[in-house]
Each structure stands twice: as structure tokens, then as C-alpha cells.
Amino acid sequence: MPALDRRTFLGSSLAAVAAGFGSSARAVAAEVPGSGVRPFVYPFRIGDAQAWSISDANLMLGEGLDLMWPQEDHDRMRELLATYGEPAGPLPLYVNVLVVRHGKETILFDAGFGAGGNPQLGWLMAGLQEIGVAPEDITAGFLSHAHADHLNGFVADGKPAFPRATFHLLPEELAFWQGEHPDFSKSKRDPRPLPGMVEEVRRNFAILAPHTRTVKDGETLLDGLVTVHAAPGHTDGHACYRIRSGNDELLHLMDLAHHHLLMFADPEWTIAFDHDPQTAVVTRKRFWAEAAKNRTRCYGFHLPWPGLGHIVQEKPGYHWQAEPWRWLT
């Protein structure tokens, strides 16, 4: 089945495409209220664990390659995009939320944007409804880092969105945002929104504080199901998570990659959102080398939905090999 981009799914032919999948695919979620949008839900397995990839947004980054560094490599980036038939204009930003159910645990790995006034984002709750998961069913939430597309969905109407869930993150992430002067001096991002962003993160952390548990690099939780991996650079306390069940494992790459071509072909290419680009490069190279060597199945928060695939070494860099869709019956 050829790869279809999100705009194809969300276009006027969406209903026909969805109908063609059949009920066993469980590919289409309930409509996001008031939006006319149906987020997609992809079911798969990790050993004995059930898993779903839920799309949370339909976004394009209008700045395009202006977000990518180093700027002197933009011609190489354009050439790469052209080779694969992709425009060098606005860059797609996929937002994939991983849900895992194993035994008594139902787990979220990041929670997307949360519901708001923009119908193009905040679809997670509709996706959870489609698979029969109520907010009270979530027992654990794992945060990679505190940017809005990862953190905000954990809060709704000034309260924890998942009231029974324990909220896990690295202490370095808490310390950065709660420090007196969070340091963005190495980042290439627009500084104007930063004060408001810091205020929003602190407000959300305060709401989640009674449910928060900090975790350590290398710590394994939930009877061996989840292992924490510190992956600094994108933020100080950025974390990746490895899910193991039976003989299977899945490595959640979180924000080690924001683009399925650019962040693999040359791991030294960074995005303006990185807090510490040099550290992000070192971290990305380490994870890419290990995953390619071990043929580890991976999942990407910002990679084309449903975000499953493998990292393949393609010297001098790497290639993201998306996993073919397999419908569960």
C-alpha cells in the first residue's frame, strides 16, 4: 500500500478512504466535536501489549527550511527533499500519541496539544474515545519534555486530564522550567513567545504536581514494561522511552527527529526548537547508531503517521524506513 500523506487523509476523500479500511482496521476515530475532522487511530502490538498510534494534529510549519540549521546547508536540504519528491516549502509536523495497554496499565506517552479553539489540533480525546478508553482509565503518563504539543494535553480545564494517572518525567525537565531564569541562549527559536511559554509550562506543572513522580535515566517501571532513557539536547530533560513486552520492544524517539528525511540523512542538522543544538546532535547520533545496529523497532512523535519504522544506516547518514501498515483483525 503506498504511503499517503496527512493532507490526503484529511481531504475531501476522507470518508471514502475510511470506509475502504473496513471496521476491523479501526482506523478512523470519532469526529472531533465541531471540527469536521476525524483523527486516525492505528492499532498494533508490542509483544503481549496492545498499542495504538493516535494522530493529534494537522499542522504545517510555515517557516519551512528557515527552521533548520545550519543555514549554509539549506541547498543540500532542498536537494534531498527534491530527490524524494517533497516540496521545500512548509514542513509537515505530525503529532502522534502512543497509547499502550498491558494488564491493568493503560499508558500515555505524551498527550498532544490538548483541546482548544483550533480544530486542527487536540484530537487525542476523540481518538481515545474511539478505542474505548476513558480519561479515568489512564493509569500512567510519561512526558518526554514540556513543549506544548507534548505537555498541554495532560491538563484540561485547569485540572489533570487523566485524574488517576501518575505523571512521570526526568527531574532535569522540571528543574529547567522551574528555575529562576530558564536558559534559551543556545536555541535558534524566536525569543518573543518564550515568557508566555515558560508561564504556561509552570502553570501546568503546578496542576500536575500532586500526581508527579520523577524518574531516573535507565530506570525501569511497571514490571519491566517501560525503561527511561535520558536524551538531552532538545530540552535539558528530554527523555525517550523503551517499551518491552515478551520478546518485543519499541523505542519511542520522541523529539529526536522532527522530519523523516532531514533529521536522518544528516544527524547534524538541527531544528530551531532545540534548546541545545550541539547536545541534540550528540544524542541523536548515539540513538541512531544503536537503533540501526540492533534493528530496533522505533516510534516517532513527529514522523509520518502512524510513526512506526526502523532506522537504517545509509552512509554517510541514515534513512527512516517506515513500517508497512498491518491491519489487526
CSV table of C-alpha atoms in Angstrom, one decimal:
chain,number,residue,atom,x,y,z
A,1,MET,CA,0.0,0.0,0.0
A,2,PRO,CA,1.6,3.3,-1.0
A,3,ALA,CA,2.3,5.9,1.7
A,4,LEU,CA,-0.4,8.6,1.9
A,5,ASP,CA,0.3,11.9,3.5
A,6,ARG,CA,-2.0,13.5,6.1
A,7,ARG,CA,-3.4,16.0,3.7
A,8,THR,CA,-4.7,13.1,1.6
A,9,PHE,CA,-6.4,11.6,4.6
A,10,LEU,CA,-7.9,14.9,5.8
A,11,GLY,CA,-9.1,16.0,2.3
A,12,SER,CA,-12.5,15.7,0.7
A,13,SER,CA,-12.0,12.0,0.0
A,14,LEU,CA,-11.6,11.1,3.7
A,15,ALA,CA,-14.9,9.4,4.1
A,16,ALA,CA,-14.4,7.1,1.1
A,17,VAL,CA,-10.8,6.2,2.2
A,18,ALA,CA,-12.0,5.5,5.7
A,19,ALA,CA,-14.9,3.3,4.5
A,20,GLY,CA,-12.4,1.3,2.5
A,21,PHE,CA,-10.4,0.3,5.5
A,22,GLY,CA,-13.3,-1.7,7.0
A,23,SER,CA,-14.4,-2.0,10.6
A,24,SER,CA,-11.6,-4.4,11.5
A,25,ALA,CA,-8.9,-1.7,10.8
A,26,ARG,CA,-10.4,0.6,13.5
A,27,ALA,CA,-8.6,3.3,11.6
A,28,VAL,CA,-11.0,6.2,12.0
A,29,ALA,CA,-11.8,7.9,15.3
A,30,ALA,CA,-14.9,9.7,16.3
A,31,GLU,CA,-15.3,13.2,14.8
A,32,VAL,CA,-13.6,15.9,16.8
A,33,PRO,CA,-16.6,17.9,18.1
A,34,GLY,CA,-17.3,20.9,16.0
A,35,SER,CA,-14.4,20.4,13.6
A,36,GLY,CA,-15.5,18.0,10.9
A,37,VAL,CA,-12.1,16.3,11.5
A,38,ARG,CA,-11.7,12.6,12.1
A,39,PRO,CA,-8.3,11.8,13.6
A,40,PHE,CA,-6.8,8.4,12.7
A,41,VAL,CA,-6.1,5.6,15.1
A,42,TYR,CA,-3.7,2.8,14.2
A,43,PRO,CA,-3.7,-0.4,16.3
A,44,PHE,CA,-0.6,-2.6,16.7
A,45,ARG,CA,1.1,-4.8,19.2
A,46,ILE,CA,4.3,-4.8,21.3
A,47,GLY,CA,4.5,-8.4,22.4
A,48,ASP,CA,1.6,-9.1,24.7
A,49,ALA,CA,0.8,-5.3,25.0
A,50,GLN,CA,-1.9,-3.6,22.9
A,51,ALA,CA,-0.8,-0.3,21.4
A,52,TRP,CA,-2.4,2.5,19.4
A,53,SER,CA,-0.9,5.4,17.5
A,54,ILE,CA,-3.4,8.4,17.6
A,55,SER,CA,-3.0,11.4,15.5
A,56,ASP,CA,-3.4,14.7,17.4
A,57,ALA,CA,-2.9,17.4,14.9
A,58,ASN,CA,-2.7,18.5,11.2
A,59,LEU,CA,0.0,21.2,11.1
A,60,MET,CA,2.5,22.6,8.6
A,61,LEU,CA,5.5,24.7,9.7
A,62,GLY,CA,5.3,27.7,7.5
A,63,GLU,CA,8.9,28.8,8.2
A,64,GLY,CA,10.0,25.7,6.2
A,65,LEU,CA,13.8,25.3,6.0
A,66,ASP,CA,14.2,28.6,7.8
A,67,LEU,CA,13.7,26.5,10.9
A,68,MET,CA,16.6,24.1,10.0
A,69,TRP,CA,20.3,24.7,10.9
A,70,PRO,CA,23.0,25.2,9.8
A,71,GLN,CA,21.6,27.6,7.3
A,72,GLU,CA,24.6,27.1,4.9
A,73,ASP,CA,23.3,23.6,4.3
A,74,HIS,CA,19.9,24.7,3.0
A,75,ASP,CA,20.8,23.9,-0.6
A,76,ARG,CA,21.7,20.3,0.4
A,77,MET,CA,18.4,20.0,2.3
A,78,ARG,CA,16.5,21.3,-0.8
A,79,GLU,CA,18.3,18.8,-2.9
A,80,LEU,CA,17.4,15.9,-0.6
A,81,LEU,CA,13.7,17.0,-0.5
A,82,ALA,CA,13.6,17.2,-4.3
A,83,THR,CA,15.2,13.7,-4.6
A,84,TYR,CA,12.3,12.3,-2.6
A,85,GLY,CA,9.7,14.4,-4.4
A,86,GLU,CA,8.9,16.6,-1.4
A,87,PRO,CA,8.4,20.4,-1.6
A,88,ALA,CA,10.9,22.7,0.2
A,89,GLY,CA,8.1,24.9,1.4
A,90,PRO,CA,6.2,24.5,4.7
A,91,LEU,CA,7.3,21.3,6.5
A,92,PRO,CA,4.7,18.9,7.9
A,93,LEU,CA,4.5,18.4,11.6
A,94,TYR,CA,3.0,15.1,12.5
A,95,VAL,CA,1.8,14.7,16.1
A,96,ASN,CA,1.5,11.0,17.1
A,97,VAL,CA,0.5,10.0,20.6
A,98,LEU,CA,1.4,6.5,21.7
A,99,VAL,CA,-1.1,4.6,23.9
A,100,VAL,CA,-0.1,1.2,25.4
A,101,ARG,CA,-2.3,-1.2,27.4
A,102,HIS,CA,-0.8,-4.1,29.3
A,103,GLY,CA,-2.6,-5.9,32.1
A,104,LYS,CA,-4.1,-3.3,34.5
A,105,GLU,CA,-2.0,-0.5,33.0
A,106,THR,CA,-3.1,1.9,30.3
A,107,ILE,CA,-0.3,4.4,29.5
A,108,LEU,CA,0.1,7.6,27.5
A,109,PHE,CA,3.4,8.7,26.2
A,110,ASP,CA,3.0,12.4,25.9
A,111,ALA,CA,-0.5,13.8,25.4
A,112,GLY,CA,-0.5,16.2,22.5
A,113,PHE,CA,-1.8,19.8,22.4
A,114,GLY,CA,-5.0,19.3,24.4
A,115,ALA,CA,-8.4,20.6,23.3
A,116,GLY,CA,-8.7,24.3,22.4
A,117,GLY,CA,-10.1,26.7,19.9
A,118,ASN,CA,-8.1,25.4,16.9
A,119,PRO,CA,-9.8,22.4,15.2
A,120,GLN,CA,-6.5,21.4,13.6
A,121,LEU,CA,-5.1,20.1,16.9
A,122,GLY,CA,-6.0,18.5,20.1
A,123,TRP,CA,-7.6,15.3,18.8
A,124,LEU,CA,-6.3,12.8,21.4
A,125,MET,CA,-9.5,12.6,23.4
A,126,ALA,CA,-11.6,11.7,20.3
A,127,GLY,CA,-9.1,9.1,19.5
A,128,LEU,CA,-9.2,7.6,23.0
A,129,GLN,CA,-13.0,7.6,22.8
A,130,GLU,CA,-12.8,5.5,19.6
A,131,ILE,CA,-10.7,2.8,21.2
A,132,GLY,CA,-12.9,2.8,24.3
A,133,VAL,CA,-10.5,4.4,26.7
A,134,ALA,CA,-11.9,7.0,29.1
A,135,PRO,CA,-9.7,9.6,30.8
A,136,GLU,CA,-10.2,7.7,34.1
A,137,ASP,CA,-8.7,4.6,32.5
A,138,ILE,CA,-5.3,6.1,32.0
A,139,THR,CA,-3.0,4.8,34.8
A,140,ALA,CA,0.3,6.4,33.8
A,141,GLY,CA,1.5,9.3,31.7
A,142,PHE,CA,5.2,9.6,30.6
A,143,LEU,CA,6.3,13.1,29.4
A,144,SER,CA,9.3,13.4,27.1
A,145,HIS,CA,9.6,17.2,27.6
A,146,ALA,CA,7.4,20.2,28.3
A,147,HIS,CA,6.8,21.8,24.9
A,148,ALA,CA,3.1,22.5,24.4
A,149,ASP,CA,2.5,19.7,21.8
A,150,HIS,CA,3.6,17.2,24.4
A,151,LEU,CA,2.5,18.6,27.8
A,152,ASN,CA,-0.7,20.5,27.3
A,153,GLY,CA,-2.9,17.5,26.7
A,154,PHE,CA,-2.2,16.3,30.2
A,155,VAL,CA,-4.3,19.2,31.6
A,156,ALA,CA,-7.9,20.1,30.9
A,157,ASP,CA,-10.0,22.9,32.3
A,158,GLY,CA,-7.3,23.7,35.0
A,159,LYS,CA,-7.2,20.1,36.2
A,160,PRO,CA,-5.3,16.9,35.4
A,161,ALA,CA,-6.9,15.5,32.2
A,162,PHE,CA,-6.3,11.9,33.4
A,163,PRO,CA,-7.2,12.0,37.1
A,164,ARG,CA,-6.0,8.5,38.0
A,165,ALA,CA,-2.7,8.7,36.1
A,166,THR,CA,0.8,9.1,37.7
A,167,PHE,CA,2.8,11.7,35.7
A,168,HIS,CA,6.4,10.7,35.1
A,169,LEU,CA,9.3,12.8,33.8
A,170,LEU,CA,13.0,13.4,34.4
A,171,PRO,CA,13.9,15.8,37.2
A,172,GLU,CA,16.1,17.8,34.8
A,173,GLU,CA,13.0,18.8,32.9
A,174,LEU,CA,11.3,20.1,36.0
A,175,ALA,CA,14.4,21.9,37.1
A,176,PHE,CA,14.8,23.7,33.8
A,177,TRP,CA,11.3,25.2,33.6
A,178,GLN,CA,11.0,25.9,37.3
A,179,GLY,CA,14.4,27.6,37.5
A,180,GLU,CA,14.6,31.4,38.1
A,181,HIS,CA,15.9,32.1,34.6
A,182,PRO,CA,15.4,29.2,32.1
A,183,ASP,CA,18.3,29.4,29.6
A,184,PHE,CA,17.4,29.5,25.9
A,185,SER,CA,20.6,31.2,24.9
A,186,LYS,CA,21.8,28.3,22.7
A,187,SER,CA,18.4,27.9,20.9
A,188,LYS,CA,17.6,29.3,17.5
A,189,ARG,CA,13.9,29.7,18.2
A,190,ASP,CA,12.0,33.0,18.2
A,191,PRO,CA,12.5,34.5,21.7
A,192,ARG,CA,9.3,36.5,21.7
A,193,PRO,CA,6.9,33.7,22.8
A,194,LEU,CA,9.3,32.4,25.5
A,195,PRO,CA,8.0,34.2,28.5
A,196,GLY,CA,4.5,33.1,27.9
A,197,MET,CA,5.6,29.5,27.1
A,198,VAL,CA,7.5,29.4,30.5
A,199,GLU,CA,4.5,30.7,32.3
A,200,GLU,CA,2.2,28.1,30.7
A,201,VAL,CA,4.6,25.2,31.5
A,202,ARG,CA,4.9,26.3,35.1
A,203,ARG,CA,1.1,26.5,35.4
A,204,ASN,CA,0.7,23.0,34.0
A,205,PHE,CA,3.4,21.5,36.2
A,206,ALA,CA,1.7,23.0,39.3
A,207,ILE,CA,-1.6,21.4,38.3
A,208,LEU,CA,0.1,18.0,37.8
A,209,ALA,CA,2.3,18.3,40.9
A,210,PRO,CA,0.2,16.1,43.2
A,211,HIS,CA,0.4,13.3,40.6
A,212,THR,CA,4.0,13.8,39.6
A,213,ARG,CA,6.8,11.2,40.0
A,214,THR,CA,10.3,12.0,38.8
A,215,VAL,CA,12.3,9.1,37.2
A,216,LYS,CA,15.9,8.4,36.6
A,217,ASP,CA,17.8,7.7,33.4
A,218,GLY,CA,17.8,3.9,33.0
A,219,GLU,CA,15.0,3.3,35.5
A,220,THR,CA,12.6,0.5,34.6
A,221,LEU,CA,9.0,0.8,35.7
A,222,LEU,CA,5.7,-1.1,35.6
A,223,ASP,CA,7.2,-4.6,36.0
A,224,GLY,CA,9.8,-4.1,33.2
A,225,LEU,CA,7.3,-2.6,30.7
A,226,VAL,CA,8.9,0.9,30.4
A,227,THR,CA,12.5,1.9,30.6
A,228,VAL,CA,13.5,5.6,30.8
A,229,HIS,CA,16.4,7.0,28.6
A,230,ALA,CA,17.7,10.5,29.1
A,231,ALA,CA,18.1,12.1,25.6
A,232,PRO,CA,19.1,15.7,26.3
A,233,GLY,CA,19.6,18.5,23.8
A,234,HIS,CA,16.1,19.2,22.5
A,235,THR,CA,15.5,20.2,26.1
A,236,ASP,CA,17.6,19.6,29.2
A,237,GLY,CA,15.4,16.8,30.5
A,238,HIS,CA,14.2,15.4,27.2
A,239,ALA,CA,13.5,11.6,27.5
A,240,CYS,CA,12.9,8.7,25.3
A,241,TYR,CA,11.1,5.6,26.4
A,242,ARG,CA,11.6,1.9,25.6
A,243,ILE,CA,8.6,-0.4,25.9
A,244,ARG,CA,9.3,-4.1,26.3
A,245,SER,CA,6.8,-6.9,26.3
A,246,GLY,CA,7.6,-10.6,25.8
A,247,ASN,CA,10.4,-10.7,23.1
A,248,ASP,CA,9.4,-7.4,21.5
A,249,GLU,CA,10.4,-3.9,22.2
A,250,LEU,CA,9.6,-0.4,20.8
A,251,LEU,CA,11.9,2.6,21.2
A,252,HIS,CA,9.9,5.9,21.4
A,253,LEU,CA,12.2,8.5,19.7
A,254,MET,CA,10.1,11.5,20.9
A,255,ASP,CA,11.6,14.7,19.5
A,256,LEU,CA,15.0,13.3,18.4
A,257,ALA,CA,13.6,13.8,14.9
A,258,HIS,CA,11.2,16.4,13.6
A,259,HIS,CA,11.4,15.4,9.9
A,260,HIS,CA,11.6,11.9,8.3
A,261,LEU,CA,14.3,12.9,5.8
A,262,LEU,CA,16.2,15.8,7.2
A,263,MET,CA,17.0,14.5,10.7
A,264,PHE,CA,18.2,11.2,9.4
A,265,ALA,CA,20.2,11.9,6.2
A,266,ASP,CA,22.5,14.2,8.3
A,267,PRO,CA,22.1,13.8,12.1
A,268,GLU,CA,24.0,17.1,12.5
A,269,TRP,CA,21.1,19.0,11.0
A,270,THR,CA,19.1,20.6,13.9
A,271,ILE,CA,15.8,22.4,14.3
A,272,ALA,CA,15.3,25.9,15.8
A,273,PHE,CA,13.2,24.4,18.6
A,274,ASP,CA,16.3,22.6,20.1
A,275,HIS,CA,17.4,24.2,23.4
A,276,ASP,CA,20.9,23.0,23.0
A,277,PRO,CA,21.6,22.0,19.3
A,278,GLN,CA,25.1,20.6,19.8
A,279,THR,CA,24.0,18.3,22.6
A,280,ALA,CA,20.9,17.3,20.5
A,281,VAL,CA,23.3,16.2,17.7
A,282,VAL,CA,25.4,14.1,20.0
A,283,THR,CA,22.3,12.4,21.5
A,284,ARG,CA,20.7,11.8,18.0
A,285,LYS,CA,23.9,10.2,16.7
A,286,ARG,CA,24.1,7.9,19.7
A,287,PHE,CA,20.4,6.8,19.4
A,288,TRP,CA,20.6,6.4,15.6
A,289,ALA,CA,23.7,4.3,15.7
A,290,GLU,CA,22.3,2.0,18.4
A,291,ALA,CA,18.9,1.6,16.8
A,292,ALA,CA,20.4,0.9,13.3
A,293,LYS,CA,22.9,-1.6,14.7
A,294,ASN,CA,20.2,-3.5,16.7
A,295,ARG,CA,17.4,-3.2,14.1
A,296,THR,CA,15.2,-1.8,16.8
A,297,ARG,CA,11.6,-1.1,16.0
A,298,CYS,CA,11.0,2.7,16.6
A,299,TYR,CA,8.2,5.1,17.0
A,300,GLY,CA,8.4,8.8,16.2
A,301,PHE,CA,6.2,11.5,17.7
A,302,HIS,CA,6.8,13.8,14.7
A,303,LEU,CA,7.3,11.2,12.0
A,304,PRO,CA,4.7,10.4,9.3
A,305,TRP,CA,1.7,8.7,11.0
A,306,PRO,CA,1.4,6.1,12.4
A,307,GLY,CA,5.1,6.7,13.2
A,308,LEU,CA,6.4,3.1,13.2
A,309,GLY,CA,9.6,2.1,11.5
A,310,HIS,CA,13.3,1.3,11.6
A,311,ILE,CA,16.4,3.4,11.3
A,312,VAL,CA,18.7,2.2,8.6
A,313,GLN,CA,22.3,3.2,8.1
A,314,GLU,CA,22.8,4.8,4.7
A,315,LYS,CA,26.3,6.2,4.7
A,316,PRO,CA,27.2,8.9,5.4
A,317,GLY,CA,23.9,9.2,7.3
A,318,TYR,CA,20.7,7.2,8.0
A,319,HIS,CA,17.3,6.6,6.5
A,320,TRP,CA,13.9,6.3,8.1
A,321,GLN,CA,12.3,3.1,6.9
A,322,ALA,CA,8.5,3.4,7.6
A,323,GLU,CA,6.9,0.1,8.6
A,324,PRO,CA,4.2,-1.1,6.2
A,325,TRP,CA,0.7,-0.9,7.7
A,326,ARG,CA,-0.7,-4.2,9.0
A,327,TRP,CA,-4.4,-4.2,9.9
A,328,LEU,CA,-5.4,-6.1,13.0
A,329,THR,CA,-8.4,-8.3,12.8
